[in-house]
mmCIF file with all atom_site columns, C-alpha atoms in Angstrom:
data_model
loop_
_atom_site.group_PDB
_atom_site.id
_atom_site.type_symbol
_atom_site.label_atom_id
_atom_site.label_alt_id
_atom_site.label_comp_id
_atom_site.label_asym_id
_atom_site.label_entity_id
_atom_site.label_seq_id
_atom_site.pdbx_PDB_ins_code
_atom_site.Cartn_x
_atom_site.Cartn_y
_atom_site.Cartn_z
_atom_site.occupancy
_atom_site.B_iso_or_equiv
_atom_site.pdbx_formal_charge
_atom_site.auth_seq_id
_atom_site.auth_comp_id
_atom_site.auth_asym_id
_atom_site.auth_atom_id
_atom_site.pdbx_PDB_model_num
ATOM 1   C CA . UNK A 1 1   ? 0.000   0.000  0.000   1.00 63.00 ? 1   UNK A CA 1
ATOM 2   C CA . UNK A 1 2   ? 2.816   2.408  0.874   1.00 73.00 ? 2   UNK A CA 1
ATOM 3   C CA . UNK A 1 3   ? 4.440   1.702  -2.477  1.00 81.00 ? 3   UNK A CA 1
ATOM 4   C CA . UNK A 1 4   ? 1.380   3.039  -4.359  1.00 86.00 ? 4   UNK A CA 1
ATOM 5   C CA . UNK A 1 5   ? 1.061   6.383  -2.571  1.00 88.00 ? 5   UNK A CA 1
ATOM 6   C CA . UNK A 1 6   ? 4.207   7.946  -4.034  1.00 88.00 ? 6   UNK A CA 1
ATOM 7   C CA . UNK A 1 7   ? 3.382   7.152  -7.704  1.00 88.00 ? 7   UNK A CA 1
ATOM 8   C CA . UNK A 1 8   ? -0.211  8.321  -7.217  1.00 89.00 ? 8   UNK A CA 1
ATOM 9   C CA . UNK A 1 9   ? 0.942   11.623 -5.708  1.00 89.00 ? 9   UNK A CA 1
ATOM 10  C CA . UNK A 1 10  ? 3.426   12.078 -8.533  1.00 89.00 ? 10  UNK A CA 1
ATOM 11  C CA . UNK A 1 11  ? 0.708   11.504 -11.150 1.00 90.00 ? 11  UNK A CA 1
ATOM 12  C CA . UNK A 1 12  ? -1.579  13.947 -9.325  1.00 89.00 ? 12  UNK A CA 1
ATOM 13  C CA . UNK A 1 13  ? 1.134   16.621 -9.261  1.00 91.00 ? 13  UNK A CA 1
ATOM 14  C CA . UNK A 1 14  ? 1.684   16.200 -13.013 1.00 91.00 ? 14  UNK A CA 1
ATOM 15  C CA . UNK A 1 15  ? -1.978  15.859 -14.031 1.00 92.00 ? 15  UNK A CA 1
ATOM 16  C CA . UNK A 1 16  ? -3.487  18.695 -11.970 1.00 91.00 ? 16  UNK A CA 1
ATOM 17  C CA . UNK A 1 17  ? -1.718  21.604 -13.779 1.00 90.00 ? 17  UNK A CA 1
ATOM 18  C CA . UNK A 1 18  ? -2.534  20.024 -17.151 1.00 91.00 ? 18  UNK A CA 1
ATOM 19  C CA . UNK A 1 19  ? -6.228  19.811 -16.302 1.00 92.00 ? 19  UNK A CA 1
ATOM 20  C CA . UNK A 1 20  ? -6.341  23.362 -14.932 1.00 91.00 ? 20  UNK A CA 1
ATOM 21  C CA . UNK A 1 21  ? -4.552  24.841 -17.964 1.00 92.00 ? 21  UNK A CA 1
ATOM 22  C CA . UNK A 1 22  ? -6.879  22.993 -20.341 1.00 93.00 ? 22  UNK A CA 1
ATOM 23  C CA . UNK A 1 23  ? -9.937  24.398 -18.558 1.00 94.00 ? 23  UNK A CA 1
ATOM 24  C CA . UNK A 1 24  ? -8.488  27.920 -18.692 1.00 94.00 ? 24  UNK A CA 1
ATOM 25  C CA . UNK A 1 25  ? -7.734  27.594 -22.403 1.00 95.00 ? 25  UNK A CA 1
ATOM 26  C CA . UNK A 1 26  ? -11.274 26.362 -23.138 1.00 95.00 ? 26  UNK A CA 1
ATOM 27  C CA . UNK A 1 27  ? -12.740 29.303 -21.190 1.00 95.00 ? 27  UNK A CA 1
ATOM 28  C CA . UNK A 1 28  ? -10.589 31.812 -23.111 1.00 94.00 ? 28  UNK A CA 1
ATOM 29  C CA . UNK A 1 29  ? -11.560 30.240 -26.438 1.00 93.00 ? 29  UNK A CA 1
ATOM 30  C CA . UNK A 1 30  ? -15.254 30.438 -25.507 1.00 94.00 ? 30  UNK A CA 1
ATOM 31  C CA . UNK A 1 31  ? -14.886 34.127 -24.580 1.00 93.00 ? 31  UNK A CA 1
ATOM 32  C CA . UNK A 1 32  ? -13.097 34.831 -27.889 1.00 92.00 ? 32  UNK A CA 1
ATOM 33  C CA . UNK A 1 33  ? -15.810 33.014 -29.866 1.00 92.00 ? 33  UNK A CA 1
ATOM 34  C CA . UNK A 1 34  ? -18.537 34.927 -27.995 1.00 93.00 ? 34  UNK A CA 1
ATOM 35  C CA . UNK A 1 35  ? -16.843 38.267 -28.778 1.00 92.00 ? 35  UNK A CA 1
ATOM 36  C CA . UNK A 1 36  ? -16.491 37.375 -32.469 1.00 91.00 ? 36  UNK A CA 1
ATOM 37  C CA . UNK A 1 37  ? -20.161 36.372 -32.707 1.00 90.00 ? 37  UNK A CA 1
ATOM 38  C CA . UNK A 1 38  ? -21.311 39.556 -30.932 1.00 91.00 ? 38  UNK A CA 1
ATOM 39  C CA . UNK A 1 39  ? -19.633 41.958 -33.395 1.00 91.00 ? 39  UNK A CA 1
ATOM 40  C CA . UNK A 1 40  ? -21.966 44.424 -35.073 1.00 90.00 ? 40  UNK A CA 1
ATOM 41  C CA . UNK A 1 41  ? -21.672 47.228 -37.616 1.00 92.00 ? 41  UNK A CA 1
ATOM 42  C CA . UNK A 1 42  ? -19.660 50.202 -36.436 1.00 91.00 ? 42  UNK A CA 1
ATOM 43  C CA . UNK A 1 43  ? -17.526 48.304 -33.906 1.00 91.00 ? 43  UNK A CA 1
ATOM 44  C CA . UNK A 1 44  ? -13.803 49.116 -33.961 1.00 94.00 ? 44  UNK A CA 1
ATOM 45  C CA . UNK A 1 45  ? -11.691 45.959 -34.007 1.00 94.00 ? 45  UNK A CA 1
ATOM 46  C CA . UNK A 1 46  ? -8.087  44.809 -34.265 1.00 94.00 ? 46  UNK A CA 1
ATOM 47  C CA . UNK A 1 47  ? -7.273  41.763 -36.360 1.00 94.00 ? 47  UNK A CA 1
ATOM 48  C CA . UNK A 1 48  ? -4.771  39.058 -35.459 1.00 92.00 ? 48  UNK A CA 1
ATOM 49  C CA . UNK A 1 49  ? -2.293  40.733 -37.815 1.00 93.00 ? 49  UNK A CA 1
ATOM 50  C CA . UNK A 1 50  ? -2.582  44.057 -35.963 1.00 93.00 ? 50  UNK A CA 1
ATOM 51  C CA . UNK A 1 51  ? -4.805  45.862 -38.484 1.00 93.00 ? 51  UNK A CA 1
ATOM 52  C CA . UNK A 1 52  ? -7.314  48.316 -36.987 1.00 94.00 ? 52  UNK A CA 1
ATOM 53  C CA . UNK A 1 53  ? -10.649 48.495 -38.794 1.00 94.00 ? 53  UNK A CA 1
ATOM 54  C CA . UNK A 1 54  ? -14.352 49.221 -38.445 1.00 94.00 ? 54  UNK A CA 1
ATOM 55  C CA . UNK A 1 55  ? -16.955 46.496 -38.945 1.00 94.00 ? 55  UNK A CA 1
ATOM 56  C CA . UNK A 1 56  ? -18.908 47.284 -42.125 1.00 94.00 ? 56  UNK A CA 1
ATOM 57  C CA . UNK A 1 57  ? -21.055 44.131 -42.382 1.00 92.00 ? 57  UNK A CA 1
ATOM 58  C CA . UNK A 1 58  ? -21.431 41.309 -39.874 1.00 89.00 ? 58  UNK A CA 1
ATOM 59  C CA . UNK A 1 59  ? -24.395 39.460 -41.394 1.00 90.00 ? 59  UNK A CA 1
ATOM 60  C CA . UNK A 1 60  ? -22.496 36.323 -42.496 1.00 89.00 ? 60  UNK A CA 1
ATOM 61  C CA . UNK A 1 61  ? -21.760 33.547 -39.988 1.00 88.00 ? 61  UNK A CA 1
ATOM 62  C CA . UNK A 1 62  ? -18.193 32.807 -41.090 1.00 91.00 ? 62  UNK A CA 1
ATOM 63  C CA . UNK A 1 63  ? -16.919 36.072 -42.592 1.00 92.00 ? 63  UNK A CA 1
ATOM 64  C CA . UNK A 1 64  ? -17.022 39.728 -41.666 1.00 94.00 ? 64  UNK A CA 1
ATOM 65  C CA . UNK A 1 65  ? -16.500 42.845 -43.801 1.00 94.00 ? 65  UNK A CA 1
ATOM 66  C CA . UNK A 1 66  ? -14.039 45.331 -42.329 1.00 95.00 ? 66  UNK A CA 1
ATOM 67  C CA . UNK A 1 67  ? -13.526 48.913 -43.481 1.00 95.00 ? 67  UNK A CA 1
ATOM 68  C CA . UNK A 1 68  ? -9.790  49.552 -43.192 1.00 93.00 ? 68  UNK A CA 1
ATOM 69  C CA . UNK A 1 69  ? -9.890  53.030 -44.746 1.00 92.00 ? 69  UNK A CA 1
ATOM 70  C CA . UNK A 1 70  ? -12.643 55.283 -45.992 1.00 92.00 ? 70  UNK A CA 1
ATOM 71  C CA . UNK A 1 71  ? -14.288 53.418 -48.868 1.00 91.00 ? 71  UNK A CA 1
ATOM 72  C CA . UNK A 1 72  ? -11.966 50.382 -48.618 1.00 94.00 ? 72  UNK A CA 1
ATOM 73  C CA . UNK A 1 73  ? -13.866 47.295 -47.400 1.00 94.00 ? 73  UNK A CA 1
ATOM 74  C CA . UNK A 1 74  ? -12.217 43.881 -47.111 1.00 94.00 ? 74  UNK A CA 1
ATOM 75  C CA . UNK A 1 75  ? -13.673 40.492 -46.195 1.00 95.00 ? 75  UNK A CA 1
ATOM 76  C CA . UNK A 1 76  ? -12.113 38.554 -43.302 1.00 94.00 ? 76  UNK A CA 1
ATOM 77  C CA . UNK A 1 77  ? -12.861 35.333 -41.457 1.00 94.00 ? 77  UNK A CA 1
ATOM 78  C CA . UNK A 1 78  ? -14.433 36.076 -38.088 1.00 92.00 ? 78  UNK A CA 1
ATOM 79  C CA . UNK A 1 79  ? -11.560 34.190 -36.433 1.00 92.00 ? 79  UNK A CA 1
ATOM 80  C CA . UNK A 1 80  ? -9.223  36.868 -37.814 1.00 92.00 ? 80  UNK A CA 1
ATOM 81  C CA . UNK A 1 81  ? -10.646 39.430 -35.373 1.00 93.00 ? 81  UNK A CA 1
ATOM 82  C CA . UNK A 1 82  ? -8.527  39.450 -32.245 1.00 93.00 ? 82  UNK A CA 1
ATOM 83  C CA . UNK A 1 83  ? -10.276 42.026 -30.063 1.00 92.00 ? 83  UNK A CA 1
ATOM 84  C CA . UNK A 1 84  ? -12.843 44.789 -29.985 1.00 92.00 ? 84  UNK A CA 1
ATOM 85  C CA . UNK A 1 85  ? -11.350 48.239 -29.416 1.00 91.00 ? 85  UNK A CA 1
ATOM 86  C CA . UNK A 1 86  ? -13.232 50.275 -26.844 1.00 86.00 ? 86  UNK A CA 1
ATOM 87  C CA . UNK A 1 87  ? -12.922 54.019 -27.534 1.00 79.00 ? 87  UNK A CA 1
ATOM 88  C CA . UNK A 1 88  ? -11.656 56.136 -24.672 1.00 75.00 ? 88  UNK A CA 1
ATOM 89  C CA . UNK A 1 89  ? -14.245 58.412 -23.149 1.00 70.00 ? 89  UNK A CA 1
ATOM 90  C CA . UNK A 1 90  ? -13.828 61.863 -21.717 1.00 58.00 ? 90  UNK A CA 1
ATOM 91  C CA . UNK A 1 91  ? -14.075 60.389 -18.212 1.00 55.00 ? 91  UNK A CA 1
ATOM 92  C CA . UNK A 1 92  ? -11.072 58.152 -18.920 1.00 60.00 ? 92  UNK A CA 1
ATOM 93  C CA . UNK A 1 93  ? -9.114  61.141 -20.239 1.00 59.00 ? 93  UNK A CA 1
ATOM 94  C CA . UNK A 1 94  ? -10.027 63.151 -17.133 1.00 57.00 ? 94  UNK A CA 1
ATOM 95  C CA . UNK A 1 95  ? -8.677  60.335 -14.964 1.00 61.00 ? 95  UNK A CA 1
ATOM 96  C CA . UNK A 1 96  ? -5.410  60.431 -16.921 1.00 60.00 ? 96  UNK A CA 1
ATOM 97  C CA . UNK A 1 97  ? -5.148  64.211 -16.456 1.00 57.00 ? 97  UNK A CA 1
ATOM 98  C CA . UNK A 1 98  ? -5.760  63.848 -12.717 1.00 59.00 ? 98  UNK A CA 1
ATOM 99  C CA . UNK A 1 99  ? -3.032  61.206 -12.539 1.00 58.00 ? 99  UNK A CA 1
ATOM 100 C CA . UNK A 1 100 ? -0.656  63.594 -14.340 1.00 56.00 ? 100 UNK A CA 1
ATOM 101 C CA . UNK A 1 101 ? -1.444  66.395 -11.900 1.00 57.00 ? 101 UNK A CA 1
ATOM 102 C CA . UNK A 1 102 ? -0.854  64.073 -8.956  1.00 55.00 ? 102 UNK A CA 1
ATOM 103 C CA . UNK A 1 103 ? 2.726   63.571 -10.137 1.00 54.00 ? 103 UNK A CA 1
ATOM 104 C CA . UNK A 1 104 ? 2.398   59.878 -10.988 1.00 51.00 ? 104 UNK A CA 1
ATOM 105 C CA . UNK A 1 105 ? 4.184   60.340 -14.299 1.00 52.00 ? 105 UNK A CA 1
ATOM 106 C CA . UNK A 1 106 ? 7.868   61.203 -14.392 1.00 53.00 ? 106 UNK A CA 1
ATOM 107 C CA . UNK A 1 107 ? 9.081   64.328 -16.165 1.00 52.00 ? 107 UNK A CA 1
ATOM 108 C CA . UNK A 1 108 ? 10.765  63.765 -19.547 1.00 53.00 ? 108 UNK A CA 1
ATOM 109 C CA . UNK A 1 109 ? 14.537  63.655 -19.533 1.00 54.00 ? 109 UNK A CA 1
ATOM 110 C CA . UNK A 1 110 ? 16.361  65.843 -22.026 1.00 53.00 ? 110 UNK A CA 1
ATOM 111 C CA . UNK A 1 111 ? 19.082  64.194 -24.055 1.00 52.00 ? 111 UNK A CA 1
ATOM 112 C CA . UNK A 1 112 ? 22.260  65.806 -25.307 1.00 51.00 ? 112 UNK A CA 1
ATOM 113 C CA . UNK A 1 113 ? 22.359  66.717 -29.018 1.00 51.00 ? 113 UNK A CA 1
ATOM 114 C CA . UNK A 1 114 ? 25.275  67.720 -31.156 1.00 54.00 ? 114 UNK A CA 1
ATOM 115 C CA . UNK A 1 115 ? 25.308  71.292 -32.558 1.00 55.00 ? 115 UNK A CA 1
ATOM 116 C CA . UNK A 1 116 ? 24.214  70.407 -36.117 1.00 53.00 ? 116 UNK A CA 1
ATOM 117 C CA . UNK A 1 117 ? 21.218  68.375 -34.955 1.00 51.00 ? 117 UNK A CA 1
ATOM 118 C CA . UNK A 1 118 ? 20.178  71.088 -32.503 1.00 53.00 ? 118 UNK A CA 1
ATOM 119 C CA . UNK A 1 119 ? 20.452  73.792 -35.198 1.00 53.00 ? 119 UNK A CA 1
ATOM 120 C CA . UNK A 1 120 ? 18.479  71.720 -37.728 1.00 50.00 ? 120 UNK A CA 1
ATOM 121 C CA . UNK A 1 121 ? 15.752  71.050 -35.180 1.00 49.00 ? 121 UNK A CA 1
ATOM 122 C CA . UNK A 1 122 ? 15.612  74.700 -34.114 1.00 52.00 ? 122 UNK A CA 1
ATOM 123 C CA . UNK A 1 123 ? 15.366  75.970 -37.701 1.00 52.00 ? 123 UNK A CA 1
ATOM 124 C CA . UNK A 1 124 ? 12.606  73.478 -38.486 1.00 47.00 ? 124 UNK A CA 1
ATOM 125 C CA . UNK A 1 125 ? 10.726  74.595 -35.360 1.00 50.00 ? 125 UNK A CA 1
ATOM 126 C CA . UNK A 1 126 ? 10.922  78.238 -36.443 1.00 55.00 ? 126 UNK A CA 1
ATOM 127 C CA . UNK A 1 127 ? 9.891   77.615 -40.055 1.00 55.00 ? 127 UNK A CA 1
ATOM 128 C CA . UNK A 1 128 ? 6.827   75.430 -39.539 1.00 57.00 ? 128 UNK A CA 1
ATOM 129 C CA . UNK A 1 129 ? 5.970   75.856 -35.900 1.00 61.00 ? 129 UNK A CA 1
ATOM 130 C CA . UNK A 1 130 ? 6.167   72.065 -35.510 1.00 63.00 ? 130 UNK A CA 1
ATOM 131 C CA . UNK A 1 131 ? 8.706   70.164 -33.513 1.00 68.00 ? 131 UNK A CA 1
ATOM 132 C CA . UNK A 1 132 ? 10.975  67.812 -35.423 1.00 65.00 ? 132 UNK A CA 1
ATOM 133 C CA . UNK A 1 133 ? 12.742  64.902 -33.782 1.00 67.00 ? 133 UNK A CA 1
ATOM 134 C CA . UNK A 1 134 ? 16.458  64.456 -34.165 1.00 67.00 ? 134 UNK A CA 1
ATOM 135 C CA . UNK A 1 135 ? 17.454  61.952 -36.903 1.00 65.00 ? 135 UNK A CA 1
ATOM 136 C CA . UNK A 1 136 ? 18.189  58.399 -35.839 1.00 64.00 ? 136 UNK A CA 1
ATOM 137 C CA . UNK A 1 137 ? 21.718  57.174 -36.374 1.00 64.00 ? 137 UNK A CA 1
ATOM 138 C CA . UNK A 1 138 ? 21.524  53.368 -36.455 1.00 63.00 ? 138 UNK A CA 1
ATOM 139 C CA . UNK A 1 139 ? 24.675  51.351 -36.635 1.00 61.00 ? 139 UNK A CA 1
ATOM 140 C CA . UNK A 1 140 ? 26.923  54.259 -35.647 1.00 56.00 ? 140 UNK A CA 1
ATOM 141 C CA . UNK A 1 141 ? 29.637  53.195 -33.228 1.00 53.00 ? 141 UNK A CA 1
#
């Protein structure tokens, strides 16, 4: 009897995480399927490839028409929709402003620029009124 307890405990230790992870994965798949079936016209979505679009037609069971630009509508499988994008509201923006005022966000750190970059940025600021970032110098050692 004592010889069976150790193998049974070992199997339980191995099997329990597998069962729990399988249940979690099934729950997540069901939530994803429910979201994809609940899409309606006008919803903002992001596809699995990272494309943001607006639902133009959701009447078919297997496909969905997405408007990726004004007047450009493409047909996708429903499974290609990764998530629904919830637009930020003014209340959310007010919360962000209050967090900024409370000092939760660190002040930006200025970086040193060489004279030519600083002059080019300053002249661009004066000419257009817009701020121009310094050019990136990849691969420079």
